Structure formats: structure tokens, C-alpha cells
Amino acid sequence: MDESRTSPGAAPDCGTASDTFTVDAPAGPLTGRVRGGVLQIHTIPYATAAPFGPSSPVPPGPHDGRAPIGDPVGDGSGTPLREGVGHMQLTLTAPLAGLRAPGGEEAAGDVGRTAADPHPWGSRPILLWIHGGRFEEGHPSEPWCSGRRFSEEGIVTVSLGYRKRLDGFWRKAGEGRVGEPGAAPYRAVDDLILALRWVRDNAPAFGADPGNVTLTGQSAGAGLALALASDPRSEGLVHRVIAMSPGLSRGSGGALRRALGRIGGIGPDGAPSPEITDRAYRLLAAVAPTDTAVGPRIREIRPRLPLLVTATSEEFHFAPPLVAADRLPGNRFLARIIGAAHGGTGPLPPEAGDRPIGGVISDASIRASAVAVADSSAAAGTPTWVGEFRPGRGTGIGPDGKVTDGAPHCVDLTRFFGREDGHPYHGEVLSFIRTGDPGWPRYSAPERTGRIWYGGGHEAVEADEPDPWGGVRAMFGKR
């Protein structure tokens, strides 16, 4: 269950610029739009592939990125994707100051340099963003995930696209786990490794430091960020990870879903037509209403980099079927049955309160993965920090784009990208990107301290709490 595609936002961050600028990069002359001292170049192709086939880098060449290619809003108003490239494209947002055009001329003076941008040329940190969307939808130029605020603060932000659904995640029996020697990883992970190399090779043209890269994502994007960071091929390309409400699959690649894929028409090496792959994907999705149909699995995640993990306390409480189910008589008994079906054999977490079914589904889908990743990371001696968003005074924006005083899935997006004025999370993320420390105690046994954010905006308050996910661990720790 991943609602990040319906997350709120401002209008798309394109088409309103007063000027354009072309950067001379190893990938070729890259043209984008300039607004407020920030350059944004949309949907640069970084790889190409046949359906279900291995990806390879796109040769250098000119690119006009003044407007996105594809459908960044998800309402059908976009443009057709490139033949052979599809979703394997990235959107780059960077401070204009210091950039050079193909003729060698530099962007005028210190245009774009502000007090919030303390980074000299060549030392700008890099933030890599992977969007969510159940591994089935999403776009690197989604307007609600724009890196503009980060770039105003001196960060070069690159949003990464990847192949989706069965094209990106179909896995045959015996292919092993992501990161294992000789294992065939998901095609989407292959794609994203090429994207990481593209960033390493081209970041210096934007004044960025390839030795200071933070990889982040939310929901399905967080699951992919963790899978990438677990892959040995990302060594040296990523230096720390932020995983917000990580979405990881329980049944992806299992015998049942492989059988359903074959019934749908997917052969050992993929399917010959979009119609067949769509039919097969619908079969897989039908048996996974509370799980992603495809995607990395928790046991494939092997933390090895400094890690910040967050979740929300009411991830899917807002979903109408769960609201209705929690009104039924015997809802706690039903929650125990549902929990057992999702591998939760322990007691219901005390915080479930009067929303036990919504709580169990939220925990099974997101919070159980968050605590498992945090626990394994800390146990391995990796610097680890955790945090959770909870209701309180002040408001945020929920996954339906409406104002909320709760803590649903996607409420973290506006806070992360600095669009919820006054919330402290953006500043703490900025510290983690720049220094590797968000500014609160590390998470480690036995205290397992985490940062809690109550409420939204200027009314948000924060506090440190011992073992904030203890109840989730007690119920789902054995699955």
C-alpha cells in the first residue's frame, strides 16, 4: 500500500522560468530552466534497454530538459516516454552559481548564491531521491518532490527514475538475493546502479562532490534505496542513506507469484507484449492487497552505511476500508487474525488503541520493515538514527493532498523537502546530508532512542523517546 503518488503539492516546478541555461557535462550539453538562482533539468536519459532486458548507459549527447518527458503529475496529461528509455531518466536540480556553458562562459557572478548556500564550488553535497509508488508508478519530476529548496541551500539534488512493475522487478526462481555474488538483481536495481554512475561522472560539472552522496527515498523509494545500499556495486557511490516509511515486499518473487506470472503469460525471459505483462501484473497485485506485488524483500537488505530511518505512526489509518473495519464489533480480535496472516504473532502494540486493524496493516506494511532495518543496522555496528511522525498541534499535508493534523503515510514529504514552514525535520535532514549526523542520539540497544515529531509546521514539537517501535517489534519481530 503506497499512496505517495497522490501526495500533495504545488504546481509542477517547470514551465514558469524566466531563463534557460545549458551546462557542459560529460553526458553532453544539458539544458534546463532557471528560476530564483536554481537550475532544473528534467528527465535526462541515463540508460536504455529492451523490455525485460539488461540496461546499458545512454551515449553522451545534447538534452533539452526544460520540461519533463512523461507524466510527472500522474493524471494522463504528460508526454509519451522515450522509446527504449522509458522510466530510466533522472531530473537534476542545482544552484546556478558557478555553472559553465559549453562555450566556457560561467553563470553570471554569484547568481543563486545565498546565505543558505555555504558550499564552495566543487564541495556541494549530493542528494539522490527515489520516488515511491508501489514499484508500479511515479516520476522523477513529481512536483511534490522537487529539490528546489535543497538547491537553494547548496545541495545538488538528483531524482532517479527506474523501470517499474514486472519489467523492473520480475525475478525467476533461484536468482538469489540482491547483493549476493552471482545473483541476478532486479532490473530496476541494475538501472539505478547505472544512474549512480551517471551522477558520479557528471556531478563535478555542477560543482558537486561525488564523495558526499546521500541516497534517500520514501515508501517504495525507500525500499529501493535500501536495496541499492545493500548492493556491493554501490560501494563508493553512496555514503549514507535516509529511508522514510520503507516499503518492502513479503511475497515478491515467491512461488505463488511466479506461478501467477506464468499463468498470466510471463515466460522465463519475460513477455512479448505490454498487454500480457499488464495481465500478469494484475494477477500478482490481486493477491497482494496489503503488500506490494513486486519489489525488494526485507531479508535482502544488508545495512552497511550510516542510516536514518523514519516512519509515521498512522501510515494507513486513513484508508477507507481500514476505517470501516475498525468500526466493526470485535475489531481487536480481527486485528489479531490479520496480524497473524502477516506474520505478526505477538501482542497488539499498545499504541493501536481504537484503530487496531489500521494499526496492524500499517505496521505490517511499513513500521515492521522500519524497525527490522534499524535493528539489523544498529546490531551490525552501523551508525543508525530513527524517527517517527505523530499527531499533535499544527497541521501537515496528507496523501490525499488535504490538510491533516494526523500522521498518515506521505506526511513526511513536505517536511523533508522543506515545504512545511517551521517543521524542524528539514533542517535535521540537511545536517545529516552535510555532516552525517542529524543531531539526536544514535539508535542502539538497549535504549534504542528515537526522535519523535509531534504535530506540524511552527507548532511541531520534538522529543527523544526510548524504543519508540518496541510494540511493533513485539508483534512482528519473529516474521
Coordinates of C-alpha atoms in Angstrom, one line a residue:
M1 CA 0.0 0.0 0.0
D2 CA 1.7 3.1 -1.2
E3 CA -0.1 6.4 -1.6
S4 CA 2.9 8.6 -2.4
R5 CA 1.8 9.3 -5.9
T6 CA -1.2 11.2 -4.6
S7 CA 0.9 13.3 -2.3
P8 CA 0.1 17.0 -2.4
G9 CA 2.0 19.8 -3.7
A10 CA 2.5 22.9 -5.5
A11 CA 2.2 23.3 -9.3
P12 CA 4.9 21.5 -11.3
D13 CA 8.3 23.1 -11.0
C14 CA 8.6 23.7 -14.7
G15 CA 7.4 26.0 -17.4
T16 CA 7.5 29.2 -15.3
A17 CA 11.2 30.0 -15.6
S18 CA 12.4 33.3 -16.9
D19 CA 15.6 32.0 -18.5
T20 CA 17.4 28.9 -19.7
F21 CA 20.9 27.6 -19.2
T22 CA 23.0 24.9 -20.7
V23 CA 25.7 23.0 -18.7
D24 CA 28.7 21.5 -20.3
A25 CA 28.7 18.0 -18.7
P26 CA 30.3 14.7 -19.6
A27 CA 26.8 13.4 -20.6
G28 CA 26.7 16.3 -23.1
P29 CA 25.2 19.8 -23.2
L30 CA 22.3 19.7 -20.8
T31 CA 19.7 22.4 -21.0
G32 CA 17.2 23.4 -18.3
R33 CA 15.2 26.3 -16.9
V34 CA 16.4 28.8 -14.3
R35 CA 14.3 30.3 -11.6
G36 CA 15.4 32.0 -8.4
G37 CA 19.1 31.1 -9.0
V38 CA 18.3 27.4 -9.3
L39 CA 18.7 25.4 -12.5
Q40 CA 16.4 22.4 -13.1
I41 CA 17.0 19.9 -15.9
H42 CA 14.2 17.4 -16.4
T43 CA 14.2 13.8 -17.4
I44 CA 17.8 13.3 -18.7
P45 CA 18.1 9.7 -20.1
Y46 CA 20.8 7.7 -18.4
A47 CA 20.1 4.2 -19.7
T48 CA 18.4 2.2 -22.4
A49 CA 17.0 -1.3 -22.5
A50 CA 14.7 -3.7 -24.3
P51 CA 11.7 -4.9 -22.2
F52 CA 12.9 -7.3 -19.5
G53 CA 16.4 -6.9 -20.9
P54 CA 19.6 -5.6 -19.3
S55 CA 20.2 -1.9 -19.3
S56 CA 23.2 0.0 -20.7
P57 CA 24.3 3.6 -20.5
V58 CA 23.0 6.2 -22.9
P59 CA 25.8 7.7 -25.0
P60 CA 26.6 11.3 -24.4
G61 CA 24.5 13.8 -26.4
P62 CA 22.6 17.1 -26.1
H63 CA 19.4 17.1 -24.0
D64 CA 16.6 19.7 -23.7
G65 CA 15.3 19.3 -20.2
R66 CA 13.2 22.5 -20.0
A67 CA 10.1 20.4 -19.5
P68 CA 9.5 16.8 -18.3
I69 CA 9.1 13.9 -20.6
G70 CA 6.5 11.5 -19.3
D71 CA 3.7 12.2 -16.8
P72 CA 5.0 13.7 -13.6
V73 CA 1.6 14.5 -12.2
G74 CA 0.1 11.1 -13.0
D75 CA -3.1 12.5 -14.4
G76 CA -2.6 11.4 -18.0
S77 CA -1.6 14.9 -19.2
G78 CA 2.1 14.1 -19.8
T79 CA 4.0 13.2 -22.9
P80 CA 5.0 9.8 -24.2
L81 CA 8.1 8.2 -22.8
R82 CA 11.2 7.7 -25.0
E83 CA 11.4 4.5 -26.9
G84 CA 14.0 2.3 -25.3
V85 CA 14.5 4.6 -22.3
G86 CA 11.1 4.7 -20.7
H87 CA 11.4 5.5 -17.0
M88 CA 15.3 5.3 -17.0
Q89 CA 15.7 9.0 -16.7
L90 CA 16.7 11.5 -14.0
T91 CA 15.9 15.1 -13.1
L92 CA 18.7 17.3 -11.7
T93 CA 18.3 20.5 -9.6
A94 CA 21.3 22.5 -8.8
P95 CA 22.4 26.0 -7.7
L96 CA 23.2 28.1 -10.8
A97 CA 26.3 29.8 -9.3
G98 CA 29.5 28.6 -10.9
L99 CA 27.9 26.5 -13.7
R100 CA 29.6 26.6 -17.1
A101 CA 28.0 26.6 -20.5
P102 CA 29.6 24.6 -23.4
G103 CA 31.4 27.7 -24.7
G104 CA 33.1 28.0 -21.3
E105 CA 31.2 31.0 -20.0
E106 CA 30.2 30.9 -16.4
A107 CA 26.8 31.7 -15.0
A108 CA 26.9 35.4 -14.2
G109 CA 28.7 36.3 -11.0
D110 CA 27.3 34.7 -7.8
V111 CA 23.8 34.3 -9.2
G112 CA 22.0 31.9 -6.9
R113 CA 24.4 32.2 -4.1
T114 CA 22.5 32.9 -0.8
A115 CA 23.3 32.8 2.9
A116 CA 21.7 29.4 3.0
D117 CA 24.3 28.0 0.5
P118 CA 27.6 27.7 2.4
H119 CA 29.3 25.3 0.0
P120 CA 32.1 26.5 -2.3
W121 CA 32.3 25.2 -5.8
G122 CA 33.2 21.5 -6.0
S123 CA 32.1 20.7 -2.5
R124 CA 28.3 20.8 -2.9
P125 CA 26.8 17.7 -1.3
I126 CA 24.6 15.4 -3.5
L127 CA 21.1 14.2 -2.6
L128 CA 19.7 11.3 -4.6
W129 CA 16.0 10.9 -4.4
I130 CA 14.0 7.8 -5.4
H131 CA 10.2 8.3 -5.6
G132 CA 7.6 5.9 -4.2
G133 CA 4.6 4.4 -5.9
R134 CA 4.3 0.7 -5.0
F135 CA 7.1 0.0 -7.6
E136 CA 4.4 0.5 -10.2
E137 CA 4.2 4.2 -10.8
G138 CA 5.9 7.5 -10.2
H139 CA 8.1 10.0 -12.0
P140 CA 11.5 11.8 -11.2
S141 CA 9.9 15.2 -11.8
E142 CA 7.0 14.8 -9.4
P143 CA 6.2 18.4 -8.3
W144 CA 5.7 17.5 -4.7
C145 CA 9.2 16.1 -4.5
S146 CA 11.1 19.0 -6.1
G147 CA 14.6 19.5 -4.9
R148 CA 14.4 23.3 -5.3
R149 CA 14.7 24.1 -1.5
F150 CA 17.7 21.8 -1.1
S151 CA 19.4 23.5 -4.1
E152 CA 18.7 26.9 -2.6
E153 CA 20.7 25.6 0.4
G154 CA 23.6 24.5 -1.8
I155 CA 22.7 20.8 -2.4
V156 CA 22.7 19.2 -5.8
T157 CA 19.6 17.1 -6.0
V158 CA 19.1 14.3 -8.5
S159 CA 15.8 12.4 -8.7
L160 CA 16.1 8.9 -10.1
G161 CA 13.6 7.1 -12.3
Y162 CA 13.6 3.3 -12.8
R163 CA 11.7 0.5 -14.6
K164 CA 8.6 -0.5 -12.8
R165 CA 6.2 -3.4 -12.4
L166 CA 7.3 -6.7 -14.0
D167 CA 9.7 -5.0 -16.4
G168 CA 11.7 -3.8 -13.4
F169 CA 11.1 -6.5 -10.8
W170 CA 10.2 -9.8 -12.4
R171 CA 12.5 -12.4 -10.8
K172 CA 12.9 -16.1 -11.8
A173 CA 13.3 -18.8 -9.2
G174 CA 16.9 -19.3 -8.0
E175 CA 18.1 -15.8 -8.8
G176 CA 19.1 -15.3 -5.2
R177 CA 19.1 -12.1 -3.1
V178 CA 20.1 -8.6 -4.1
G179 CA 23.9 -8.2 -3.5
E180 CA 24.8 -11.9 -3.4
P181 CA 27.7 -12.9 -5.6
G182 CA 26.4 -14.2 -8.8
A183 CA 22.8 -13.3 -8.1
A184 CA 20.8 -11.6 -10.8
P185 CA 19.3 -8.5 -9.1
Y186 CA 16.1 -6.8 -10.1
R187 CA 16.4 -4.9 -13.4
A188 CA 15.3 -1.7 -11.6
V189 CA 18.4 -2.1 -9.3
D190 CA 20.6 -2.6 -12.3
D191 CA 19.1 0.6 -13.8
L192 CA 19.7 2.6 -10.7
I193 CA 23.3 1.4 -10.4
L194 CA 23.8 3.0 -13.9
A195 CA 22.1 6.1 -12.5
L196 CA 24.6 6.2 -9.6
R197 CA 27.5 6.0 -12.0
W198 CA 26.0 8.8 -14.1
V199 CA 25.8 11.0 -11.1
R200 CA 29.4 10.2 -10.1
D201 CA 30.6 11.1 -13.6
N202 CA 28.5 14.2 -14.1
A203 CA 28.2 15.7 -10.6
P204 CA 31.5 17.7 -10.8
A205 CA 30.1 19.7 -13.7
F206 CA 27.5 21.0 -11.2
G207 CA 30.0 21.8 -8.5
A208 CA 29.1 18.7 -6.5
D209 CA 31.3 16.3 -4.6
P210 CA 30.9 12.7 -5.6
G211 CA 32.4 11.8 -2.3
N212 CA 29.5 13.2 -0.3
V213 CA 26.3 11.4 -1.6
T214 CA 23.2 10.8 0.4
L215 CA 20.7 8.3 -1.0
T216 CA 17.1 8.7 0.0
G217 CA 13.6 7.6 -0.8
Q218 CA 10.1 7.3 0.6
S219 CA 7.9 4.2 0.8
A220 CA 8.8 2.1 -2.3
G221 CA 11.6 4.5 -3.0
A222 CA 13.0 3.9 0.5
G223 CA 12.9 0.1 -0.2
L224 CA 14.9 0.7 -3.4
A225 CA 17.3 3.0 -1.6
L226 CA 18.0 0.2 1.0
A227 CA 18.3 -2.4 -1.8
L228 CA 20.8 -0.2 -3.6
A229 CA 22.8 0.4 -0.5
S230 CA 22.9 -3.3 0.1
D231 CA 24.4 -4.0 -3.4
P232 CA 28.2 -4.2 -3.5
R233 CA 28.2 -2.4 -6.8
S234 CA 27.1 0.8 -5.0
E235 CA 30.3 0.8 -3.0
G236 CA 31.9 4.3 -3.1
L237 CA 28.8 5.7 -5.0
V238 CA 26.7 6.3 -1.9
H239 CA 27.9 7.3 1.6
R240 CA 24.7 7.5 3.8
V241 CA 21.0 6.6 3.4
I242 CA 17.7 8.1 4.5
A243 CA 14.8 5.6 4.4
M244 CA 11.4 7.2 5.1
S245 CA 8.5 4.8 5.7
P246 CA 10.4 2.0 3.8
G247 CA 8.1 -0.3 1.7
L248 CA 9.5 -3.8 1.3
S249 CA 7.6 -6.8 -0.1
R250 CA 6.9 -10.0 1.8
G251 CA 5.9 -12.2 -1.2
S252 CA 7.7 -10.7 -4.2
G253 CA 9.5 -13.4 -6.2
G254 CA 7.8 -16.2 -4.2
A255 CA 6.5 -19.4 -5.7
L256 CA 2.9 -18.3 -5.7
R257 CA 3.6 -15.0 -7.5
R258 CA 5.9 -16.8 -10.0
A259 CA 3.1 -19.2 -10.7
L260 CA 0.6 -16.4 -11.2
G261 CA 3.0 -14.7 -13.5
R262 CA 3.3 -17.8 -15.7
I263 CA -0.5 -18.1 -15.7
G264 CA -0.6 -14.5 -16.8
G265 CA 1.7 -15.3 -19.7
I266 CA 5.1 -14.3 -18.4
G267 CA 7.7 -16.8 -19.6
P268 CA 11.2 -17.4 -18.1
D269 CA 12.7 -14.5 -20.0
G270 CA 9.8 -12.0 -19.9
A271 CA 6.7 -11.4 -22.0
P272 CA 6.4 -10.2 -25.6
S273 CA 3.8 -7.5 -25.2
P274 CA 2.6 -4.9 -22.8
E275 CA -0.9 -6.4 -22.8
I276 CA 0.5 -9.8 -21.5
T277 CA 2.6 -8.1 -18.8
D278 CA -0.3 -5.9 -17.7
R279 CA -2.5 -9.0 -17.3
A280 CA 0.2 -10.9 -15.4
Y281 CA 0.8 -7.9 -13.1
R282 CA -2.9 -7.6 -12.3
L283 CA -2.9 -11.2 -11.2
L284 CA 0.0 -10.6 -8.8
A285 CA -1.5 -7.4 -7.4
A286 CA -4.8 -9.1 -6.8
V287 CA -3.2 -11.5 -4.2
A288 CA -1.3 -8.7 -2.5
P289 CA -3.8 -6.0 -1.4
T290 CA -1.7 -5.1 1.7
D291 CA 1.7 -5.9 0.1
T292 CA 3.5 -4.6 -2.9
A293 CA 3.1 -7.0 -5.8
V294 CA 6.8 -6.7 -6.6
G295 CA 9.9 -5.2 -5.1
P296 CA 12.8 -5.9 -2.7
R297 CA 12.2 -8.0 0.4
I298 CA 13.3 -7.3 3.9
R299 CA 15.8 -10.3 4.1
E300 CA 17.6 -8.9 1.1
I301 CA 18.5 -5.7 3.0
R302 CA 22.0 -5.7 4.5
P303 CA 22.8 -2.3 6.1
R304 CA 26.4 -1.2 5.7
L305 CA 26.1 2.6 5.5
P306 CA 25.1 5.3 8.1
L307 CA 21.3 5.1 8.1
L308 CA 18.4 7.3 9.1
V309 CA 15.0 5.5 9.2
T310 CA 11.7 7.2 9.8
A311 CA 8.0 6.2 9.8
T312 CA 4.7 7.7 10.6
S313 CA 2.5 6.4 13.5
E314 CA -0.6 6.3 11.4
E315 CA 0.7 5.1 8.0
F316 CA -2.5 3.8 6.5
H317 CA -5.1 4.7 9.2
F318 CA -6.7 7.0 6.6
A319 CA -7.6 4.2 4.1
P320 CA -11.4 4.0 4.0
P321 CA -11.6 0.2 4.1
L322 CA -9.5 0.2 7.3
V323 CA -11.6 3.0 8.8
A324 CA -14.7 0.9 8.2
A325 CA -13.1 -2.3 9.5
D326 CA -12.1 -0.6 12.8
R327 CA -15.8 0.2 13.4
L328 CA -16.8 -3.5 13.4
P329 CA -17.5 -5.3 16.6
G330 CA -14.6 -7.4 17.7
N331 CA -12.1 -5.3 15.8
R332 CA -9.3 -6.3 18.1
F333 CA -9.9 -10.0 17.5
L334 CA -10.0 -9.3 13.7
A335 CA -6.8 -7.4 14.1
R336 CA -5.1 -10.4 15.7
I337 CA -6.2 -12.6 12.8
I338 CA -5.0 -10.1 10.2
G339 CA -1.7 -9.7 12.1
A340 CA -1.1 -13.4 12.2
A341 CA -1.7 -13.6 8.4
H342 CA 1.0 -11.0 8.0
G343 CA 3.5 -12.8 10.3
G344 CA 2.6 -10.9 13.5
T345 CA 2.4 -13.5 16.3
G346 CA 3.0 -11.2 19.3
P347 CA 0.6 -9.0 21.2
L348 CA -1.1 -6.0 19.6
P349 CA 1.1 -2.9 20.1
P350 CA -0.4 -0.7 22.8
E351 CA -0.5 2.3 20.5
A352 CA -3.1 0.5 18.3
G353 CA -5.8 2.0 20.6
D354 CA -9.1 2.2 18.9
R355 CA -7.6 1.6 15.5
P356 CA -6.2 -2.0 15.8
I357 CA -6.9 -3.0 12.2
G358 CA -5.5 0.2 10.7
G359 CA -2.5 -0.1 13.1
V360 CA -1.8 -3.8 12.2
I361 CA -1.9 -3.1 8.5
S362 CA 0.3 0.0 8.9
D363 CA 2.8 -1.9 11.0
A364 CA 2.8 -5.0 8.7
S365 CA 3.3 -2.8 5.6
I366 CA 5.8 -0.2 6.8
R367 CA 6.7 0.1 10.5
A368 CA 7.7 -3.6 10.9
S369 CA 10.2 -3.1 8.0
A370 CA 11.5 0.2 9.6
V371 CA 12.2 -1.5 12.9
A372 CA 13.8 -4.6 11.3
V373 CA 16.1 -2.4 9.2
A374 CA 17.0 -0.2 12.1
D375 CA 17.6 -3.1 14.5
S376 CA 19.8 -5.0 12.0
S377 CA 21.8 -1.9 11.1
A378 CA 22.4 -1.0 14.7
A379 CA 23.3 -4.6 15.6
A380 CA 25.9 -4.5 12.8
G381 CA 27.6 -1.5 14.4
T382 CA 26.4 0.9 11.7
P383 CA 25.6 4.4 12.8
T384 CA 21.8 4.4 12.9
W385 CA 19.2 7.0 13.7
V386 CA 15.4 6.6 13.8
G387 CA 12.4 8.9 14.0
E388 CA 8.6 8.9 13.9
F389 CA 6.0 11.5 13.0
R390 CA 3.0 11.5 15.3
P391 CA -0.2 13.7 15.6
G392 CA -0.1 16.9 17.6
R393 CA -0.7 20.6 17.3
G394 CA -0.3 22.1 13.9
T395 CA -1.1 20.5 10.6
G396 CA 0.6 18.8 7.6
I397 CA -0.4 17.6 4.2
G398 CA -1.7 14.0 3.9
P399 CA -1.6 11.6 0.9
D400 CA -4.9 12.9 -0.5
G401 CA -3.4 16.5 -0.7
K402 CA -5.6 17.7 2.2
V403 CA -4.6 19.3 5.4
T404 CA -4.3 16.9 8.3
D405 CA -3.4 17.0 12.0
G406 CA -2.7 13.3 11.9
A407 CA 0.4 11.4 10.9
P408 CA -0.5 9.4 7.7
H409 CA 1.7 8.0 5.0
C410 CA 3.4 10.8 3.0
V411 CA 3.0 13.5 5.6
D412 CA 6.8 13.4 5.7
L413 CA 7.3 14.5 2.1
T414 CA 6.5 18.3 2.5
R415 CA 8.6 18.2 5.7
F416 CA 11.6 16.5 4.1
F417 CA 11.6 18.9 1.1
G418 CA 11.2 22.0 3.2
R419 CA 7.8 23.0 2.1
E420 CA 6.1 22.8 5.5
D421 CA 7.3 26.0 7.0
G422 CA 8.5 25.7 10.6
H423 CA 8.8 22.0 10.9
P424 CA 12.3 21.0 12.2
Y425 CA 12.7 17.8 10.2
H426 CA 14.1 19.5 7.0
G427 CA 16.9 21.2 9.0
E428 CA 17.8 17.9 10.6
V429 CA 17.9 16.2 7.3
L430 CA 20.1 19.0 6.0
S431 CA 22.5 18.4 8.8
F432 CA 22.6 14.6 8.0
I433 CA 23.3 15.4 4.3
R434 CA 26.1 17.8 5.2
T435 CA 27.7 16.1 8.2
G436 CA 26.3 12.6 8.5
D437 CA 24.7 13.4 11.9
P438 CA 21.0 14.6 12.2
G439 CA 21.6 15.9 15.7
W440 CA 19.9 13.4 18.0
P441 CA 21.2 10.3 19.8
R442 CA 22.0 7.2 17.8
Y443 CA 19.7 4.2 17.9
S444 CA 21.3 1.2 19.6
A445 CA 20.3 -1.5 22.1
P446 CA 19.2 -1.5 24.8
E447 CA 17.9 2.1 24.9
R448 CA 17.1 2.3 21.1
T449 CA 16.4 6.0 21.4
G450 CA 14.4 7.7 18.6
R451 CA 13.4 11.2 17.7
I452 CA 9.6 11.9 17.8
W453 CA 8.0 14.8 15.9
Y454 CA 4.5 15.7 17.2
G455 CA 2.3 17.9 15.1
G456 CA 3.2 20.1 12.1
G457 CA 4.5 23.4 11.0
H458 CA 5.6 26.0 13.5
E459 CA 3.6 24.2 16.2
A460 CA 5.6 21.0 15.8
V461 CA 7.5 19.8 18.9
E462 CA 10.1 17.1 19.1
A463 CA 11.4 14.8 21.8
D464 CA 13.6 11.8 22.2
E465 CA 11.9 8.6 23.3
P466 CA 13.4 5.2 24.2
D467 CA 12.4 2.3 21.9
P468 CA 9.6 4.0 20.0
W469 CA 8.9 0.9 18.0
G470 CA 9.0 -1.6 20.8
G471 CA 5.4 -2.6 20.3
V472 CA 5.9 -3.3 16.6
R473 CA 8.9 -5.4 17.4
A474 CA 7.0 -7.4 19.9
M475 CA 4.3 -8.3 17.4
F476 CA 6.3 -8.7 14.2
G477 CA 9.8 -9.5 15.4
K478 CA 9.6 -13.2 14.5
R479 CA 8.3 -12.9 11.0

